[in-house]
mmCIF file of C-alpha atoms and ligand atoms in Angstrom:
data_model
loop_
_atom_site.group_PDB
_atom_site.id
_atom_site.type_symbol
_atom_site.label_atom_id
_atom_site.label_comp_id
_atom_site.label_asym_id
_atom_site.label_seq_id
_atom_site.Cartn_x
_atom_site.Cartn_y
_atom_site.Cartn_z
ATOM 1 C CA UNK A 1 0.000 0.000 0.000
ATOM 2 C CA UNK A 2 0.905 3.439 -0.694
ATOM 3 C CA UNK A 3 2.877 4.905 2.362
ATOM 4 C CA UNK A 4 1.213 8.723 3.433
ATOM 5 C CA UNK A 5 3.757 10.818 4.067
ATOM 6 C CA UNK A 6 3.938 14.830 6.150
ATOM 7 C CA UNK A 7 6.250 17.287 5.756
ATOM 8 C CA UNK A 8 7.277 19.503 8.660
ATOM 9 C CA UNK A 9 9.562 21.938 7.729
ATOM 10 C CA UNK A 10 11.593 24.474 10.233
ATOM 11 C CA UNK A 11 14.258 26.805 10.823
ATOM 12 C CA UNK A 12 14.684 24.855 13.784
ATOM 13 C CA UNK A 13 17.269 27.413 15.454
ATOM 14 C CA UNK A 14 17.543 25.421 17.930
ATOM 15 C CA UNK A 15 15.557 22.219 17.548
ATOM 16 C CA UNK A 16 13.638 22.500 20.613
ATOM 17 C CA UNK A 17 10.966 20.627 22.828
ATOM 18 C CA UNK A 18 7.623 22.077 20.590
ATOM 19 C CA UNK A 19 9.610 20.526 17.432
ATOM 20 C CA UNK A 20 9.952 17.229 18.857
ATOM 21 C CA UNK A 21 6.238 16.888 20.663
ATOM 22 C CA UNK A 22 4.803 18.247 17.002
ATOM 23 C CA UNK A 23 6.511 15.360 15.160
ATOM 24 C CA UNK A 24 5.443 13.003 17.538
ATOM 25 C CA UNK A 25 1.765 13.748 17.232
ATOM 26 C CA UNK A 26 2.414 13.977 13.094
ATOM 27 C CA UNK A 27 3.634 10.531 13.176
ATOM 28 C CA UNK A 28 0.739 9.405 15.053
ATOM 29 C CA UNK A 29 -0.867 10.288 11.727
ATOM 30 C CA UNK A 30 1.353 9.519 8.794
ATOM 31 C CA UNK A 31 3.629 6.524 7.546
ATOM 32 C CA UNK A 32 6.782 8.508 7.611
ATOM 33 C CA UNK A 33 7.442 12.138 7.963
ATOM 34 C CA UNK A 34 10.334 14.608 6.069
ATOM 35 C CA UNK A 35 11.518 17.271 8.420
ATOM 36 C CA UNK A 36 13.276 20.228 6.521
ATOM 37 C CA UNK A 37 15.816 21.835 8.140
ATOM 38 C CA UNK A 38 14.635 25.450 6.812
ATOM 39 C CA UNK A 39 16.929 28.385 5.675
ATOM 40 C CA UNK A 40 19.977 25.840 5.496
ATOM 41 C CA UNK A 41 22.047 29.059 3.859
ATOM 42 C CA UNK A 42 21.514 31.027 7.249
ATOM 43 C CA UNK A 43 24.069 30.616 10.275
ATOM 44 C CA UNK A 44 26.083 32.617 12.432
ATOM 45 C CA UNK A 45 23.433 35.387 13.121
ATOM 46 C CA UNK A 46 21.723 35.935 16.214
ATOM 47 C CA UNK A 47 18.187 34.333 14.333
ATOM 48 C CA UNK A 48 19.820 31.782 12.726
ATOM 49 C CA UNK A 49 22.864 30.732 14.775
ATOM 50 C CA UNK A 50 23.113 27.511 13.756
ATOM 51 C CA UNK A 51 24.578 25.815 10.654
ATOM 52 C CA UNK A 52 22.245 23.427 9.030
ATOM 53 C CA UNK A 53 24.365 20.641 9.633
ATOM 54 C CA UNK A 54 24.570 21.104 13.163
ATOM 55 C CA UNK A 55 21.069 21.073 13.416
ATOM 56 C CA UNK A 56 20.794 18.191 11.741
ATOM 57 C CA UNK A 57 23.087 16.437 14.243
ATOM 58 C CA UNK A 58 20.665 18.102 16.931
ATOM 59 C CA UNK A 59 17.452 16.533 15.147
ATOM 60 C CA UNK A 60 19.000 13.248 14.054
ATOM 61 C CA UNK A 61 19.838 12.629 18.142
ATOM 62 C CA UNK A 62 16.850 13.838 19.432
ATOM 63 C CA UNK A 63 14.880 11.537 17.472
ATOM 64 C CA UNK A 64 17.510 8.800 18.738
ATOM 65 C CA UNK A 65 16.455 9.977 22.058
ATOM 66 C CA UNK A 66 12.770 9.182 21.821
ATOM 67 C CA UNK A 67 13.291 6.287 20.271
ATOM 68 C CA UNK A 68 11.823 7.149 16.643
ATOM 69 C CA UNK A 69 12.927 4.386 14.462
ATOM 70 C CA UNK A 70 14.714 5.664 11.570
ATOM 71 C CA UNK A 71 12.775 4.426 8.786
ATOM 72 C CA UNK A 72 10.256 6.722 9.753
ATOM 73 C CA UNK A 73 11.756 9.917 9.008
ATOM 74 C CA UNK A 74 13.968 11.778 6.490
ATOM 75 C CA UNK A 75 15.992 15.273 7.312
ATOM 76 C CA UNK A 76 16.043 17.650 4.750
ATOM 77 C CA UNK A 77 18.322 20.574 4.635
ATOM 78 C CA UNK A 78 17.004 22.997 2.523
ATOM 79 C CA UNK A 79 18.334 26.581 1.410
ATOM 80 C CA UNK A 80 15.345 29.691 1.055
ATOM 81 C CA UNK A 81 14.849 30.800 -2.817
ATOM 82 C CA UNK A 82 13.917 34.517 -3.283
ATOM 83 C CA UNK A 83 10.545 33.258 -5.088
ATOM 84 C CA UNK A 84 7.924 32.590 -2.706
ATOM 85 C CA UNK A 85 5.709 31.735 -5.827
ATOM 86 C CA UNK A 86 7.946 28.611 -6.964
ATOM 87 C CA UNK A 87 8.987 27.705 -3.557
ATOM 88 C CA UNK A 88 6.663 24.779 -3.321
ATOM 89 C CA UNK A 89 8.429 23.204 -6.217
ATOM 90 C CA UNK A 90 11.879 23.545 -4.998
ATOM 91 C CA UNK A 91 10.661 21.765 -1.784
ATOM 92 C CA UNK A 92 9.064 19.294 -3.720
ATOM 93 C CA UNK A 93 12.264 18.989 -6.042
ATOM 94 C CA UNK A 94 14.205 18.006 -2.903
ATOM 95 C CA UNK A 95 12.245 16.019 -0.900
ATOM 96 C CA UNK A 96 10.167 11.996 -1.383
ATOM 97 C CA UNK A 97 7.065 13.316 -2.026
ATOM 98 C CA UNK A 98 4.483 13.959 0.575
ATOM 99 C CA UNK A 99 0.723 14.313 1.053
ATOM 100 C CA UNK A 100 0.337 16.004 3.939
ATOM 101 C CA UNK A 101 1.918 19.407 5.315
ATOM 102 C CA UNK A 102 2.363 20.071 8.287
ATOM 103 C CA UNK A 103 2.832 23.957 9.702
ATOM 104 C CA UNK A 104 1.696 27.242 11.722
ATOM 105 C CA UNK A 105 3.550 29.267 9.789
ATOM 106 C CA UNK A 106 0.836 31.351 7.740
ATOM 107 C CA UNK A 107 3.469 31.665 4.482
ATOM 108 C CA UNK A 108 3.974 28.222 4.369
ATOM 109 C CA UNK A 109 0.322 27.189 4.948
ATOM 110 C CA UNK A 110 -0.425 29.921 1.784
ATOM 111 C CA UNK A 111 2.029 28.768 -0.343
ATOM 112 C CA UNK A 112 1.270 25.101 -0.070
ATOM 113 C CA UNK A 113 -2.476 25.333 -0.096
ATOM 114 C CA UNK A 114 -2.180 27.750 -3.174
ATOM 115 C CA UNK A 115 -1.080 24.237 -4.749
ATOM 116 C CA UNK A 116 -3.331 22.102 -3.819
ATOM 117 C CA UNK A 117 -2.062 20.127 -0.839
ATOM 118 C CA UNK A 118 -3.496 19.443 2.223
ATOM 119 C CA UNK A 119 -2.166 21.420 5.094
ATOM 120 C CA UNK A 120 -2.819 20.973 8.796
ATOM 121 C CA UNK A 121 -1.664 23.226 11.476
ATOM 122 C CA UNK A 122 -0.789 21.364 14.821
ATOM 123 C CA UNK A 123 -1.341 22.285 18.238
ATOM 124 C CA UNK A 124 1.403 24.244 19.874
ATOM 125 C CA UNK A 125 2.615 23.507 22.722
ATOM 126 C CA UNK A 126 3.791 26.243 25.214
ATOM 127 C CA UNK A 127 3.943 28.694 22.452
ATOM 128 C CA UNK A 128 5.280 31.373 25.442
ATOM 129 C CA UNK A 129 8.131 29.540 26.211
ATOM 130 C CA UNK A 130 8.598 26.624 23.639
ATOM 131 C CA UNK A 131 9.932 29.460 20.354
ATOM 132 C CA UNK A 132 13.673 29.298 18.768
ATOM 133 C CA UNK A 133 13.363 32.623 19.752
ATOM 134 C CA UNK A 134 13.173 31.958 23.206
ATOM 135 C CA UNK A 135 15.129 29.876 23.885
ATOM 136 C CA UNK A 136 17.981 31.855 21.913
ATOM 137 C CA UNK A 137 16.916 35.247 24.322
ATOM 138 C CA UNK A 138 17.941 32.470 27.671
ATOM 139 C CA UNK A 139 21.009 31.914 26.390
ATOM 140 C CA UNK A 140 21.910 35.162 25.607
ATOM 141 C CA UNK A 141 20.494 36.218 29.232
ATOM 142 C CA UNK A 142 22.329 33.283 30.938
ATOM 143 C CA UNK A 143 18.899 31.834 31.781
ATOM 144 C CA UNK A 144 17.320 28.419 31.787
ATOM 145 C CA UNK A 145 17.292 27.175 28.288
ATOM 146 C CA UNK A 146 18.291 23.843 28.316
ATOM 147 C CA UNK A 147 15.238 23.078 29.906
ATOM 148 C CA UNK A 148 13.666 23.863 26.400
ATOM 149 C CA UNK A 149 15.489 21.844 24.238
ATOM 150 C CA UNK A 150 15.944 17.949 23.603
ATOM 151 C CA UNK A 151 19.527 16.706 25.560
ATOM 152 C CA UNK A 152 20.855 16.701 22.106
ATOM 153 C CA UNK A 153 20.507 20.244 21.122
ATOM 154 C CA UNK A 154 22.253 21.013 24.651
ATOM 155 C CA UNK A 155 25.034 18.598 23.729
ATOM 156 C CA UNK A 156 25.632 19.824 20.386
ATOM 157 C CA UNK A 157 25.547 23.338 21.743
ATOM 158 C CA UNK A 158 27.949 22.571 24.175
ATOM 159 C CA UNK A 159 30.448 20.411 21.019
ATOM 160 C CA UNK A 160 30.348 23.388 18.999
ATOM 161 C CA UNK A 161 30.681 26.732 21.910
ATOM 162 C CA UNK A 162 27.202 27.899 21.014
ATOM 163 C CA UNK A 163 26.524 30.147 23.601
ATOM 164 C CA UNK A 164 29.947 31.774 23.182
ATOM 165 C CA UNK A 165 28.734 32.175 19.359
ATOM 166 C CA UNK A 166 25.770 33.340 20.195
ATOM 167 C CA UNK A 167 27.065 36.528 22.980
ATOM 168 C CA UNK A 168 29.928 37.310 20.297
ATOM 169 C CA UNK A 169 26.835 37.479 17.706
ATOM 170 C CA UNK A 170 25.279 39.759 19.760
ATOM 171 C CA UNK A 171 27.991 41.831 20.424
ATOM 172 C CA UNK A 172 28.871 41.907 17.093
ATOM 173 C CA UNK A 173 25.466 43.176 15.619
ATOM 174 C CA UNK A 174 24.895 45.600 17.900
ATOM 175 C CA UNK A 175 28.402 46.679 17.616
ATOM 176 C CA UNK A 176 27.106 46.997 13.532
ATOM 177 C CA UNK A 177 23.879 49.048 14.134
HETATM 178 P P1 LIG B 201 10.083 27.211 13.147
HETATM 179 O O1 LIG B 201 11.272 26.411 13.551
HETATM 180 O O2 LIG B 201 9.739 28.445 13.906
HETATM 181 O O3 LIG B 201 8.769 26.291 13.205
HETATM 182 C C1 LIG B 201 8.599 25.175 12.388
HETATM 183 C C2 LIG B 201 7.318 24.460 12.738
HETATM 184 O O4 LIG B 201 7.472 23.831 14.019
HETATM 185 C C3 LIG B 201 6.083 25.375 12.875
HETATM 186 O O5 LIG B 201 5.389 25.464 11.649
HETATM 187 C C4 LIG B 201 5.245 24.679 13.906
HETATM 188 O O6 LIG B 201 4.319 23.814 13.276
HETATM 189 C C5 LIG B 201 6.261 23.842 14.703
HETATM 190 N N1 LIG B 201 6.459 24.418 16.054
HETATM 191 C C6 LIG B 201 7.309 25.385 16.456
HETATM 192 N N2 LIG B 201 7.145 25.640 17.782
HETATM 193 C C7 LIG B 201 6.183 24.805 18.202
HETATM 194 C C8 LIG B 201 5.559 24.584 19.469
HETATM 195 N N3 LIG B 201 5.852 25.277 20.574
HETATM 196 N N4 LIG B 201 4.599 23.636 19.519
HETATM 197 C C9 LIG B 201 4.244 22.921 18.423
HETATM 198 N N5 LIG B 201 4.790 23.100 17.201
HETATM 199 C C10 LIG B 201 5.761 24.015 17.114
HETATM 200 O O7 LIG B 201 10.298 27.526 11.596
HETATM 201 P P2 LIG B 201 9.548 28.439 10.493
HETATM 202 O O8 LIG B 201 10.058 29.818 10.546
HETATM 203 O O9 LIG B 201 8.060 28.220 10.482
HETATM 204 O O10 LIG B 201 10.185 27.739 9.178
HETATM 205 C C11 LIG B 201 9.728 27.918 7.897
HETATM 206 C C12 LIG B 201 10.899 27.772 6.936
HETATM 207 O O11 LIG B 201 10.409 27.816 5.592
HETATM 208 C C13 LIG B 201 11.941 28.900 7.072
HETATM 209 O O12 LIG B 201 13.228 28.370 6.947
HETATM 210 C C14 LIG B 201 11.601 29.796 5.888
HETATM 211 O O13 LIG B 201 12.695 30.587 5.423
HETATM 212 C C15 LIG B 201 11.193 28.744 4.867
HETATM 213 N N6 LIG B 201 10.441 29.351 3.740
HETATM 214 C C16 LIG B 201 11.148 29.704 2.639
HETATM 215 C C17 LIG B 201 10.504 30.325 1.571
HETATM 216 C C18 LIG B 201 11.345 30.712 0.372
HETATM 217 O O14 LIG B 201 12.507 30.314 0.336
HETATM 218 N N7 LIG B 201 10.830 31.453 -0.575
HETATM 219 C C19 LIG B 201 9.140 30.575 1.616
HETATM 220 C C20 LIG B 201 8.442 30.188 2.772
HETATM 221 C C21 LIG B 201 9.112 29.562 3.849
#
């Protein structure tokens, strides 16, 4: 039979706790799901600290952590385009094909919905606390972040000197304004 498969796609700067519970509950629903590791171009800013490959190494171990058994999932890095209006297709040119997408971002939910696909929005969970954004202002405010974020994002955070990277970002674009 023909597997259904979602598509979840994120900056994921840093993969964190709302990331993980959404694919969960998406995989409660689908064969297999495709998580795209959004704006792989971006890194070393204070919104997109992260290369995408170190996210990937965050994602692929947090799934490890729960468990997820690998032939459920692919991980996707994939770069922005400045055409919103083709944007669907270069997703679809990089990715298994899919049925079912999976967001709360409104521009993604327009764009793919524009083309016919389904699109579902999933609850969020702990929207105040569980953001990339939030979880980026902690660690810039020596606060408690890792209690946000899957072990593996703190572990690869802690490999690569993330929160240094992050305060010398911040220093640095403020330095710029
Ligand atoms: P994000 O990491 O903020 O969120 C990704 C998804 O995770 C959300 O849609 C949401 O469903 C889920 N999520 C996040 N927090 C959650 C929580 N607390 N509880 C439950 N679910 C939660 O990423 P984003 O900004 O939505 O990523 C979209 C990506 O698509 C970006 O990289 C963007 O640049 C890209 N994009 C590119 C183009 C283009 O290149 N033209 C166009 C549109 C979108």
């Amino acid at each position: 039979m023909q597997k259904v498969r979602g598509i979840l796609i994120g900056r994921m700067q840093p993969v964190h706790n709302g990331h993980m519970e959404v694919i969960k509950q998406i995989l409660n629903e689908v064969d297999e799901i495709i998580i795209g590791i959004g704006s792989a171009q971006a890194s070393h800013e204070l919104k997109d600290p992260f290369t995408a490959g170190e996210r990937v190494v965050m994602m692929s171990q947090a799934l490890a952590e729960k468990d997820i058994d690998p032939s459920r999932y692919y991980i996707i890095p994939m770069q922005d385009i400045n055409f919103n209006a083709i944007w669907v297709s270069h997703v679809k040119m990089l990715t298994p094909p899919f049925n079912i997408v999976y967001s709360g971002n409104p521009l993604v939910k327009q764009l793919f919905s524009e083309e016919g696909y389904e699109v579902r929005q999933p609850p969020l969970y702990d929207r105040l606390h569980l953001s990339g954004s939030e979880v980026r202002r902690r660690i810039l405010n020596d606060e408690n972040w890792q209690e946000l974020v899957p072990k593996a994002s703190v572990d690869l955070i802690r490999e690569i000197n993330g929160v240094d990277r992050l305060k010398n970002l911040s220093v640095k674009e403020i330095s710029d304004l």
